[in-house]
Amino acid sequence: MPDDAAPAVTPFRLLVVPGANPAKWLRVWSERLPDVPLVLVQSEAAAQGDALRAADADAGLVRLPVDRDVLSAIPLYTETSVVVVPKDHVVTAADEVTAADLVDETLLVPADDVLAWDALPGTPPLVGQPLTTAAAVELVAAGVGVLVVPQSLARLHHRRDVTYRPVTDAPTSTVALAWVTDRHDDRVEEMIGIVRGRTANSSRGRAGAAEAAAGGPTRGGAGSSDGGKGSTDTSSAGKSSAGKSSAGRSSTDKAGTGKAGTSKSGAPRGTTADRAAAAARRRAGAPDGGTRKGRGGRPR
């Protein structure tokens, strides 16, 4: 008996580094490609390039920079950097600080740090630098030093006994969508469209290609179709406008004829004017033949 079961669909694997939040893009993916499972692959920022090159994921939300000889990347957003301090630290009196405000502090720089400092403010800890950001936050809570990280990492490792403030001139970290350039395919293009905010009707990516194959309108086709309708509507509107315009001219002509040719009584205005002119001449006494006489034969 033949097996009629549909073949399993290969999931799309999206690598995610700590602090990156793919939630809104995952929702869009599930709406547009409900038949393609999306699996998250966790990776530290230091290992993100190796994971993508090794095909552990099809694309990834990574932190720049990446190796552009192998990977393509689209920057998505740049995070604010913050200093993590104990809740009773003097820094908490300000809404934001600068790197110069940290020169007297013990600065913790974990091995998985993602900020590229040109010159570190403050002094290194006596106990050596921590291996991870999570371990560094624990040292901050213990009063060993302070830590500067992207805001998303401060939130990720939040504790009730620490807080943070923005550092206005600290290095920043940019999150990007990246993939191996040679492995770009329709599903990667679909994810690119999602993070870039393309509509579901875009002709790019798997969904658009499927719609085109089914005979539905692609972005260009929709435009052409709409354009055709628009031309038809415009022609109709033109005819309608022409009709209204002709009607308007006809009404004006009729009104103009009425004013020029007739009086309220319906008699031709030319005749009435002639009579009025003749009466005026008679009253003036001259042009149409002598002086009129009043009663008794005396001239008026």
PDB file of C-alpha atoms in Angstrom:
ATOM      1  CA  MET A   1       0.000   0.000   0.000  1.00  0.00           C
ATOM      2  CA  PRO A   2       1.596   3.287  -1.072  1.00  0.00           C
ATOM      3  CA  ASP A   3       2.430   5.811   1.558  1.00  0.00           C
ATOM      4  CA  ASP A   4       0.393   8.964   0.850  1.00  0.00           C
ATOM      5  CA  ALA A   5       1.783  10.925   3.790  1.00  0.00           C
ATOM      6  CA  ALA A   6       3.207  14.314   2.800  1.00  0.00           C
ATOM      7  CA  PRO A   7       6.969  14.648   3.232  1.00  0.00           C
ATOM      8  CA  ALA A   8       8.083  16.467   6.349  1.00  0.00           C
ATOM      9  CA  VAL A   9       8.916  20.124   5.843  1.00  0.00           C
ATOM     10  CA  THR A  10      12.443  21.102   6.827  1.00  0.00           C
ATOM     11  CA  PRO A  11      12.285  23.780   9.543  1.00  0.00           C
ATOM     12  CA  PHE A  12      13.857  27.173   9.022  1.00  0.00           C
ATOM     13  CA  ARG A  13      16.570  27.609  11.665  1.00  0.00           C
ATOM     14  CA  LEU A  14      17.142  31.112  12.983  1.00  0.00           C
ATOM     15  CA  LEU A  15      20.230  31.691  15.124  1.00  0.00           C
ATOM     16  CA  VAL A  16      19.720  34.181  17.971  1.00  0.00           C
ATOM     17  CA  VAL A  17      22.424  35.761  20.140  1.00  0.00           C
ATOM     18  CA  PRO A  18      21.747  36.882  23.737  1.00  0.00           C
ATOM     19  CA  GLY A  19      19.718  40.087  23.937  1.00  0.00           C
ATOM     20  CA  ALA A  20      18.237  39.840  20.424  1.00  0.00           C
ATOM     21  CA  ASN A  21      14.448  39.622  20.501  1.00  0.00           C
ATOM     22  CA  PRO A  22      12.869  37.962  17.424  1.00  0.00           C
ATOM     23  CA  ALA A  23       9.298  37.811  18.802  1.00  0.00           C
ATOM     24  CA  LYS A  24       7.601  40.202  16.352  1.00  0.00           C
ATOM     25  CA  TRP A  25       9.276  38.570  13.326  1.00  0.00           C
ATOM     26  CA  LEU A  26       8.366  35.091  14.523  1.00  0.00           C
ATOM     27  CA  ARG A  27       4.689  36.104  14.586  1.00  0.00           C
ATOM     28  CA  VAL A  28       4.843  37.393  11.017  1.00  0.00           C
ATOM     29  CA  TRP A  29       6.647  34.229   9.862  1.00  0.00           C
ATOM     30  CA  SER A  30       3.952  31.983  11.396  1.00  0.00           C
ATOM     31  CA  GLU A  31       1.230  34.013   9.656  1.00  0.00           C
ATOM     32  CA  ARG A  32       2.873  33.972   6.222  1.00  0.00           C
ATOM     33  CA  LEU A  33       4.433  30.505   6.233  1.00  0.00           C
ATOM     34  CA  PRO A  34       2.324  28.413   8.635  1.00  0.00           C
ATOM     35  CA  ASP A  35       3.509  25.220   6.931  1.00  0.00           C
ATOM     36  CA  VAL A  36       7.203  25.938   7.616  1.00  0.00           C
ATOM     37  CA  PRO A  37       8.269  25.495  11.260  1.00  0.00           C
ATOM     38  CA  LEU A  38      10.766  28.052  12.567  1.00  0.00           C
ATOM     39  CA  VAL A  39      13.324  26.807  15.090  1.00  0.00           C
ATOM     40  CA  LEU A  40      15.491  29.108  17.222  1.00  0.00           C
ATOM     41  CA  VAL A  41      19.150  28.207  17.609  1.00  0.00           C
ATOM     42  CA  GLN A  42      20.851  29.862  20.589  1.00  0.00           C
ATOM     43  CA  SER A  43      24.442  31.045  20.194  1.00  0.00           C
ATOM     44  CA  GLU A  44      26.881  33.300  21.983  1.00  0.00           C
ATOM     45  CA  ALA A  45      27.953  36.344  19.973  1.00  0.00           C
ATOM     46  CA  ALA A  46      31.539  35.084  19.853  1.00  0.00           C
ATOM     47  CA  ALA A  47      30.405  31.861  18.121  1.00  0.00           C
ATOM     48  CA  GLN A  48      27.783  33.339  15.787  1.00  0.00           C
ATOM     49  CA  GLY A  49      29.948  33.363  12.653  1.00  0.00           C
ATOM     50  CA  ASP A  50      31.162  29.807  13.093  1.00  0.00           C
ATOM     51  CA  ALA A  51      27.608  28.581  13.693  1.00  0.00           C
ATOM     52  CA  LEU A  52      26.349  30.152  10.462  1.00  0.00           C
ATOM     53  CA  ARG A  53      29.305  28.924   8.416  1.00  0.00           C
ATOM     54  CA  ALA A  54      28.837  25.396   9.796  1.00  0.00           C
ATOM     55  CA  ALA A  55      25.187  25.434   8.635  1.00  0.00           C
ATOM     56  CA  ASP A  56      23.886  25.144  12.180  1.00  0.00           C
ATOM     57  CA  ALA A  57      21.332  27.780  11.140  1.00  0.00           C
ATOM     58  CA  ASP A  58      19.909  29.193   7.894  1.00  0.00           C
ATOM     59  CA  ALA A  59      20.145  32.809   9.066  1.00  0.00           C
ATOM     60  CA  GLY A  60      20.790  34.580  12.340  1.00  0.00           C
ATOM     61  CA  LEU A  61      20.107  37.631  14.459  1.00  0.00           C
ATOM     62  CA  VAL A  62      23.703  38.517  15.229  1.00  0.00           C
ATOM     63  CA  ARG A  63      25.799  41.381  16.533  1.00  0.00           C
ATOM     64  CA  LEU A  64      27.977  43.311  14.124  1.00  0.00           C
ATOM     65  CA  PRO A  65      30.688  43.130  12.951  1.00  0.00           C
ATOM     66  CA  VAL A  66      30.659  39.886  10.967  1.00  0.00           C
ATOM     67  CA  ASP A  67      32.979  38.432   8.343  1.00  0.00           C
ATOM     68  CA  ARG A  68      31.687  40.101   5.157  1.00  0.00           C
ATOM     69  CA  ASP A  69      33.799  37.833   2.955  1.00  0.00           C
ATOM     70  CA  VAL A  70      31.491  34.948   3.889  1.00  0.00           C
ATOM     71  CA  LEU A  71      28.383  36.486   5.402  1.00  0.00           C
ATOM     72  CA  SER A  72      25.826  39.006   4.184  1.00  0.00           C
ATOM     73  CA  ALA A  73      24.147  41.160   6.823  1.00  0.00           C
ATOM     74  CA  ILE A  74      21.345  43.709   7.103  1.00  0.00           C
ATOM     75  CA  PRO A  75      21.631  46.041  10.145  1.00  0.00           C
ATOM     76  CA  LEU A  76      18.332  46.168  12.043  1.00  0.00           C
ATOM     77  CA  TYR A  77      18.833  48.424  15.061  1.00  0.00           C
ATOM     78  CA  THR A  78      21.549  49.850  17.305  1.00  0.00           C
ATOM     79  CA  GLU A  79      21.233  49.508  21.056  1.00  0.00           C
ATOM     80  CA  THR A  80      21.890  52.048  23.772  1.00  0.00           C
ATOM     81  CA  SER A  81      24.750  51.087  26.078  1.00  0.00           C
ATOM     82  CA  VAL A  82      24.162  51.268  29.831  1.00  0.00           C
ATOM     83  CA  VAL A  83      26.236  50.937  32.983  1.00  0.00           C
ATOM     84  CA  VAL A  84      25.007  48.309  35.440  1.00  0.00           C
ATOM     85  CA  VAL A  85      25.546  49.340  39.080  1.00  0.00           C
ATOM     86  CA  PRO A  86      24.293  48.389  42.558  1.00  0.00           C
ATOM     87  CA  LYS A  87      20.982  50.058  43.430  1.00  0.00           C
ATOM     88  CA  ASP A  88      22.589  52.325  46.028  1.00  0.00           C
ATOM     89  CA  HIS A  89      25.418  53.488  43.724  1.00  0.00           C
ATOM     90  CA  VAL A  90      26.051  57.228  43.300  1.00  0.00           C
ATOM     91  CA  VAL A  91      25.425  56.885  39.533  1.00  0.00           C
ATOM     92  CA  THR A  92      21.729  56.307  40.194  1.00  0.00           C
ATOM     93  CA  ALA A  93      21.345  59.981  41.146  1.00  0.00           C
ATOM     94  CA  ALA A  94      21.686  60.906  37.424  1.00  0.00           C
ATOM     95  CA  ASP A  95      19.427  60.091  34.479  1.00  0.00           C
ATOM     96  CA  GLU A  96      22.467  59.353  32.278  1.00  0.00           C
ATOM     97  CA  VAL A  97      26.258  59.434  32.550  1.00  0.00           C
ATOM     98  CA  THR A  98      29.370  59.638  30.367  1.00  0.00           C
ATOM     99  CA  ALA A  99      32.455  57.451  30.224  1.00  0.00           C
ATOM    100  CA  ALA A 100      34.329  60.168  32.126  1.00  0.00           C
ATOM    101  CA  ASP A 101      31.991  59.591  35.087  1.00  0.00           C
ATOM    102  CA  LEU A 102      33.327  56.021  35.332  1.00  0.00           C
ATOM    103  CA  VAL A 103      37.069  56.757  35.502  1.00  0.00           C
ATOM    104  CA  ASP A 104      37.187  56.101  39.243  1.00  0.00           C
ATOM    105  CA  GLU A 105      35.198  52.869  38.975  1.00  0.00           C
ATOM    106  CA  THR A 106      36.376  49.275  38.716  1.00  0.00           C
ATOM    107  CA  LEU A 107      35.178  48.294  35.247  1.00  0.00           C
ATOM    108  CA  LEU A 108      34.223  44.677  34.596  1.00  0.00           C
ATOM    109  CA  VAL A 109      34.772  43.495  31.006  1.00  0.00           C
ATOM    110  CA  PRO A 110      33.655  39.859  30.584  1.00  0.00           C
ATOM    111  CA  ALA A 111      35.148  37.554  27.979  1.00  0.00           C
ATOM    112  CA  ASP A 112      31.852  37.640  26.024  1.00  0.00           C
ATOM    113  CA  ASP A 113      31.781  41.458  25.923  1.00  0.00           C
ATOM    114  CA  VAL A 114      30.253  42.816  22.691  1.00  0.00           C
ATOM    115  CA  LEU A 115      31.378  46.465  22.962  1.00  0.00           C
ATOM    116  CA  ALA A 116      34.526  47.621  21.208  1.00  0.00           C
ATOM    117  CA  TRP A 117      36.153  50.211  23.468  1.00  0.00           C
ATOM    118  CA  ASP A 118      38.945  52.364  22.080  1.00  0.00           C
ATOM    119  CA  ALA A 119      40.039  53.124  25.628  1.00  0.00           C
ATOM    120  CA  LEU A 120      38.463  51.543  28.675  1.00  0.00           C
ATOM    121  CA  PRO A 121      37.435  53.946  31.437  1.00  0.00           C
ATOM    122  CA  GLY A 122      38.102  52.992  35.024  1.00  0.00           C
ATOM    123  CA  THR A 123      40.440  50.306  36.345  1.00  0.00           C
ATOM    124  CA  PRO A 124      40.372  46.493  35.991  1.00  0.00           C
ATOM    125  CA  PRO A 125      39.276  44.360  38.973  1.00  0.00           C
ATOM    126  CA  LEU A 126      41.849  42.821  41.303  1.00  0.00           C
ATOM    127  CA  VAL A 127      40.255  39.366  40.990  1.00  0.00           C
ATOM    128  CA  GLY A 128      40.509  39.164  37.189  1.00  0.00           C
ATOM    129  CA  GLN A 129      37.826  39.666  34.566  1.00  0.00           C
ATOM    130  CA  PRO A 130      34.735  37.418  34.571  1.00  0.00           C
ATOM    131  CA  LEU A 131      34.114  34.923  31.797  1.00  0.00           C
ATOM    132  CA  THR A 132      30.479  35.793  31.090  1.00  0.00           C
ATOM    133  CA  THR A 133      28.107  38.745  31.309  1.00  0.00           C
ATOM    134  CA  ALA A 134      25.963  36.800  33.774  1.00  0.00           C
ATOM    135  CA  ALA A 135      28.973  36.335  36.082  1.00  0.00           C
ATOM    136  CA  ALA A 136      29.836  40.033  35.726  1.00  0.00           C
ATOM    137  CA  VAL A 137      26.359  41.065  36.854  1.00  0.00           C
ATOM    138  CA  GLU A 138      26.768  38.911  39.939  1.00  0.00           C
ATOM    139  CA  LEU A 139      30.027  40.726  40.724  1.00  0.00           C
ATOM    140  CA  VAL A 140      28.257  44.076  40.279  1.00  0.00           C
ATOM    141  CA  ALA A 141      25.645  43.008  42.816  1.00  0.00           C
ATOM    142  CA  ALA A 142      28.479  42.060  45.195  1.00  0.00           C
ATOM    143  CA  GLY A 143      29.968  45.539  44.878  1.00  0.00           C
ATOM    144  CA  VAL A 144      33.116  44.410  43.042  1.00  0.00           C
ATOM    145  CA  GLY A 145      32.724  46.811  40.099  1.00  0.00           C
ATOM    146  CA  VAL A 146      30.432  48.177  37.386  1.00  0.00           C
ATOM    147  CA  LEU A 147      29.596  46.792  33.951  1.00  0.00           C
ATOM    148  CA  VAL A 148      28.810  48.498  30.621  1.00  0.00           C
ATOM    149  CA  VAL A 149      26.660  46.445  28.221  1.00  0.00           C
ATOM    150  CA  PRO A 150      23.934  46.893  25.585  1.00  0.00           C
ATOM    151  CA  GLN A 151      20.616  47.637  27.254  1.00  0.00           C
ATOM    152  CA  SER A 152      19.059  44.345  26.153  1.00  0.00           C
ATOM    153  CA  LEU A 153      21.739  42.413  28.061  1.00  0.00           C
ATOM    154  CA  ALA A 154      21.145  44.514  31.166  1.00  0.00           C
ATOM    155  CA  ARG A 155      17.480  43.560  30.942  1.00  0.00           C
ATOM    156  CA  LEU A 156      18.262  39.920  30.215  1.00  0.00           C
ATOM    157  CA  HIS A 157      20.408  39.615  33.354  1.00  0.00           C
ATOM    158  CA  HIS A 158      18.302  41.896  35.550  1.00  0.00           C
ATOM    159  CA  ARG A 159      18.438  41.424  39.292  1.00  0.00           C
ATOM    160  CA  ARG A 160      16.493  43.197  42.025  1.00  0.00           C
ATOM    161  CA  ASP A 161      19.685  44.468  43.654  1.00  0.00           C
ATOM    162  CA  VAL A 162      21.142  46.170  40.541  1.00  0.00           C
ATOM    163  CA  THR A 163      19.997  48.875  38.136  1.00  0.00           C
ATOM    164  CA  TYR A 164      21.427  50.698  35.121  1.00  0.00           C
ATOM    165  CA  ARG A 165      21.811  54.122  33.519  1.00  0.00           C
ATOM    166  CA  PRO A 166      22.565  55.075  29.861  1.00  0.00           C
ATOM    167  CA  VAL A 167      26.175  55.956  29.016  1.00  0.00           C
ATOM    168  CA  THR A 168      25.882  58.587  26.285  1.00  0.00           C
ATOM    169  CA  ASP A 169      29.355  58.223  24.734  1.00  0.00           C
ATOM    170  CA  ALA A 170      29.998  54.501  25.205  1.00  0.00           C
ATOM    171  CA  PRO A 171      30.461  52.189  22.204  1.00  0.00           C
ATOM    172  CA  THR A 172      27.203  50.708  20.912  1.00  0.00           C
ATOM    173  CA  SER A 173      26.159  47.339  19.504  1.00  0.00           C
ATOM    174  CA  THR A 174      24.150  46.821  16.308  1.00  0.00           C
ATOM    175  CA  VAL A 175      21.915  43.777  15.799  1.00  0.00           C
ATOM    176  CA  ALA A 176      21.661  42.490  12.223  1.00  0.00           C
ATOM    177  CA  LEU A 177      20.140  39.670  10.191  1.00  0.00           C
ATOM    178  CA  ALA A 178      22.990  37.643   8.670  1.00  0.00           C
ATOM    179  CA  TRP A 179      23.327  34.582   6.454  1.00  0.00           C
ATOM    180  CA  VAL A 180      25.992  32.793   4.436  1.00  0.00           C
ATOM    181  CA  THR A 181      26.026  34.595   1.083  1.00  0.00           C
ATOM    182  CA  ASP A 182      26.378  31.380  -0.935  1.00  0.00           C
ATOM    183  CA  ARG A 183      23.373  29.800   0.814  1.00  0.00           C
ATOM    184  CA  HIS A 184      20.866  32.552   0.072  1.00  0.00           C
ATOM    185  CA  ASP A 185      17.523  30.945  -0.924  1.00  0.00           C
ATOM    186  CA  ASP A 186      13.785  31.712  -1.036  1.00  0.00           C
ATOM    187  CA  ARG A 187      13.297  31.128   2.688  1.00  0.00           C
ATOM    188  CA  VAL A 188      16.174  33.409   3.606  1.00  0.00           C
ATOM    189  CA  GLU A 189      14.656  35.991   1.251  1.00  0.00           C
ATOM    190  CA  GLU A 190      11.335  35.572   3.040  1.00  0.00           C
ATOM    191  CA  MET A 191      12.996  36.329   6.379  1.00  0.00           C
ATOM    192  CA  ILE A 192      14.748  39.342   4.832  1.00  0.00           C
ATOM    193  CA  GLY A 193      11.374  40.612   3.660  1.00  0.00           C
ATOM    194  CA  ILE A 194       9.871  40.142   7.115  1.00  0.00           C
ATOM    195  CA  VAL A 195      12.583  42.033   8.991  1.00  0.00           C
ATOM    196  CA  ARG A 196      12.487  44.777   6.352  1.00  0.00           C
ATOM    197  CA  GLY A 197       8.730  45.133   6.667  1.00  0.00           C
ATOM    198  CA  ARG A 198       7.734  43.984   3.189  1.00  0.00           C
ATOM    199  CA  THR A 199       4.064  43.207   2.711  1.00  0.00           C
ATOM    200  CA  ALA A 200       2.786  39.681   2.212  1.00  0.00           C
ATOM    201  CA  ASN A 201       2.029  40.504  -1.455  1.00  0.00           C
ATOM    202  CA  SER A 202       5.649  41.231  -2.283  1.00  0.00           C
ATOM    203  CA  SER A 203       6.852  39.224  -5.277  1.00  0.00           C
ATOM    204  CA  ARG A 204      10.074  38.380  -3.431  1.00  0.00           C
ATOM    205  CA  GLY A 205      10.494  35.321  -1.263  1.00  0.00           C
ATOM    206  CA  ARG A 206       8.679  32.006  -1.057  1.00  0.00           C
ATOM    207  CA  ALA A 207       5.158  33.364  -0.475  1.00  0.00           C
ATOM    208  CA  GLY A 208       5.346  35.767  -3.415  1.00  0.00           C
ATOM    209  CA  ALA A 209       6.795  33.099  -5.691  1.00  0.00           C
ATOM    210  CA  ALA A 210       4.030  30.660  -4.733  1.00  0.00           C
ATOM    211  CA  GLU A 211       1.373  33.279  -5.453  1.00  0.00           C
ATOM    212  CA  ALA A 212       2.909  34.020  -8.845  1.00  0.00           C
ATOM    213  CA  ALA A 213       3.050  30.298  -9.698  1.00  0.00           C
ATOM    214  CA  ALA A 214      -0.638  30.000  -8.787  1.00  0.00           C
ATOM    215  CA  GLY A 215      -1.510  32.775 -11.219  1.00  0.00           C
ATOM    216  CA  GLY A 216      -2.161  35.399  -8.554  1.00  0.00           C
ATOM    217  CA  PRO A 217      -1.006  38.983  -8.878  1.00  0.00           C
ATOM    218  CA  THR A 218       2.565  39.743  -7.947  1.00  0.00           C
ATOM    219  CA  ARG A 219       3.588  43.230  -6.955  1.00  0.00           C
ATOM    220  CA  GLY A 220       4.118  44.225 -10.606  1.00  0.00           C
ATOM    221  CA  GLY A 221       0.994  42.380 -11.774  1.00  0.00           C
ATOM    222  CA  ALA A 222      -1.161  44.034  -9.171  1.00  0.00           C
ATOM    223  CA  GLY A 223       0.119  47.374 -10.257  1.00  0.00           C
ATOM    224  CA  SER A 224      -0.645  46.628 -13.894  1.00  0.00           C
ATOM    225  CA  SER A 225      -4.095  45.346 -13.078  1.00  0.00           C
ATOM    226  CA  ASP A 226      -4.882  48.332 -10.929  1.00  0.00           C
ATOM    227  CA  GLY A 227      -3.485  50.572 -13.597  1.00  0.00           C
ATOM    228  CA  GLY A 228      -5.877  49.078 -16.138  1.00  0.00           C
ATOM    229  CA  LYS A 229      -8.822  49.695 -13.856  1.00  0.00           C
ATOM    230  CA  GLY A 230      -7.596  53.161 -13.235  1.00  0.00           C
ATOM    231  CA  SER A 231      -7.487  53.860 -16.969  1.00  0.00           C
ATOM    232  CA  THR A 232     -11.027  52.634 -17.391  1.00  0.00           C
ATOM    233  CA  ASP A 233     -12.289  54.696 -14.501  1.00  0.00           C
ATOM    234  CA  THR A 234     -10.466  57.745 -15.767  1.00  0.00           C
ATOM    235  CA  SER A 235     -12.034  57.372 -19.199  1.00  0.00           C
ATOM    236  CA  SER A 236     -15.486  57.025 -17.679  1.00  0.00           C
ATOM    237  CA  ALA A 237     -14.877  59.981 -15.469  1.00  0.00           C
ATOM    238  CA  GLY A 238     -13.692  61.925 -18.489  1.00  0.00           C
ATOM    239  CA  LYS A 239     -16.835  61.081 -20.392  1.00  0.00           C
ATOM    240  CA  SER A 240     -18.963  62.001 -17.422  1.00  0.00           C
ATOM    241  CA  SER A 241     -17.099  65.248 -16.958  1.00  0.00           C
ATOM    242  CA  ALA A 242     -17.442  66.006 -20.662  1.00  0.00           C
ATOM    243  CA  GLY A 243     -21.153  65.381 -20.435  1.00  0.00           C
ATOM    244  CA  LYS A 244     -21.469  67.644 -17.432  1.00  0.00           C
ATOM    245  CA  SER A 245     -19.368  70.270 -19.139  1.00  0.00           C
ATOM    246  CA  SER A 246     -21.498  70.142 -22.285  1.00  0.00           C
ATOM    247  CA  ALA A 247     -24.630  70.331 -20.195  1.00  0.00           C
ATOM    248  CA  GLY A 248     -23.198  73.289 -18.354  1.00  0.00           C
ATOM    249  CA  ARG A 249     -22.365  75.095 -21.593  1.00  0.00           C
ATOM    250  CA  SER A 250     -25.822  74.355 -22.957  1.00  0.00           C
ATOM    251  CA  SER A 251     -27.456  75.766 -19.835  1.00  0.00           C
ATOM    252  CA  THR A 252     -25.254  78.834 -19.996  1.00  0.00           C
ATOM    253  CA  ASP A 253     -26.060  79.389 -23.631  1.00  0.00           C
ATOM    254  CA  LYS A 254     -29.750  79.108 -22.912  1.00  0.00           C
ATOM    255  CA  ALA A 255     -29.505  81.479 -19.987  1.00  0.00           C
ATOM    256  CA  GLY A 256     -27.470  83.912 -22.027  1.00  0.00           C
ATOM    257  CA  THR A 257     -29.994  83.808 -24.844  1.00  0.00           C
ATOM    258  CA  GLY A 258     -32.800  84.440 -22.410  1.00  0.00           C
ATOM    259  CA  LYS A 259     -31.149  87.519 -20.963  1.00  0.00           C
ATOM    260  CA  ALA A 260     -30.179  89.004 -24.286  1.00  0.00           C
ATOM    261  CA  GLY A 261     -33.316  88.270 -26.265  1.00  0.00           C
ATOM    262  CA  THR A 262     -36.374  88.569 -24.046  1.00  0.00           C
ATOM    263  CA  SER A 263     -37.854  90.707 -21.294  1.00  0.00           C
ATOM    264  CA  LYS A 264     -39.812  89.396 -18.340  1.00  0.00           C
ATOM    265  CA  SER A 265     -43.028  89.766 -20.315  1.00  0.00           C
ATOM    266  CA  GLY A 266     -41.690  87.643 -23.096  1.00  0.00           C
ATOM    267  CA  ALA A 267     -41.623  90.487 -25.657  1.00  0.00           C
ATOM    268  CA  PRO A 268     -38.415  91.006 -27.594  1.00  0.00           C
ATOM    269  CA  ARG A 269     -36.166  93.440 -25.814  1.00  0.00           C
ATOM    270  CA  GLY A 270     -35.224  95.154 -29.082  1.00  0.00           C
ATOM    271  CA  THR A 271     -38.846  96.254 -29.724  1.00  0.00           C
ATOM    272  CA  THR A 272     -39.337  97.623 -26.228  1.00  0.00           C
ATOM    273  CA  ALA A 273     -36.105  99.591 -26.454  1.00  0.00           C
ATOM    274  CA  ASP A 274     -37.152 101.131 -29.789  1.00  0.00           C
ATOM    275  CA  ARG A 275     -40.457 102.237 -28.348  1.00  0.00           C
ATOM    276  CA  ALA A 276     -38.810 103.749 -25.311  1.00  0.00           C
ATOM    277  CA  ALA A 277     -36.328 105.642 -27.491  1.00  0.00           C
ATOM    278  CA  ALA A 278     -39.113 107.019 -29.690  1.00  0.00           C
ATOM    279  CA  ALA A 279     -41.063 108.174 -26.649  1.00  0.00           C
ATOM    280  CA  ALA A 280     -37.983 109.928 -25.310  1.00  0.00           C
ATOM    281  CA  ARG A 281     -37.464 111.719 -28.567  1.00  0.00           C
ATOM    282  CA  ARG A 282     -41.043 112.835 -28.643  1.00  0.00           C
ATOM    283  CA  ARG A 283     -40.737 114.213 -25.131  1.00  0.00           C
ATOM    284  CA  ALA A 284     -37.562 116.042 -26.079  1.00  0.00           C
ATOM    285  CA  GLY A 285     -39.411 117.570 -28.899  1.00  0.00           C
ATOM    286  CA  ALA A 286     -37.521 117.028 -32.006  1.00  0.00           C
ATOM    287  CA  PRO A 287     -36.222 114.327 -34.154  1.00  0.00           C
ATOM    288  CA  ASP A 288     -39.370 112.602 -35.344  1.00  0.00           C
ATOM    289  CA  GLY A 289     -41.289 115.639 -36.757  1.00  0.00           C
ATOM    290  CA  GLY A 290     -42.196 118.783 -34.908  1.00  0.00           C
ATOM    291  CA  THR A 291     -43.290 119.905 -31.524  1.00  0.00           C
ATOM    292  CA  ARG A 292     -46.109 118.239 -29.790  1.00  0.00           C
ATOM    293  CA  LYS A 293     -48.999 120.478 -28.729  1.00  0.00           C
ATOM    294  CA  GLY A 294     -50.787 120.299 -25.488  1.00  0.00           C
ATOM    295  CA  ARG A 295     -54.376 121.130 -24.779  1.00  0.00           C
ATOM    296  CA  GLY A 296     -55.516 124.346 -26.461  1.00  0.00           C
ATOM    297  CA  GLY A 297     -53.030 124.058 -29.257  1.00  0.00           C
ATOM    298  CA  ARG A 298     -50.138 125.664 -27.365  1.00  0.00           C
ATOM    299  CA  PRO A 299     -46.849 124.080 -27.492  1.00  0.00           C
ATOM    300  CA  ARG A 300     -45.761 122.255 -24.395  1.00  0.00           C
TER     301      ARG A 300
END
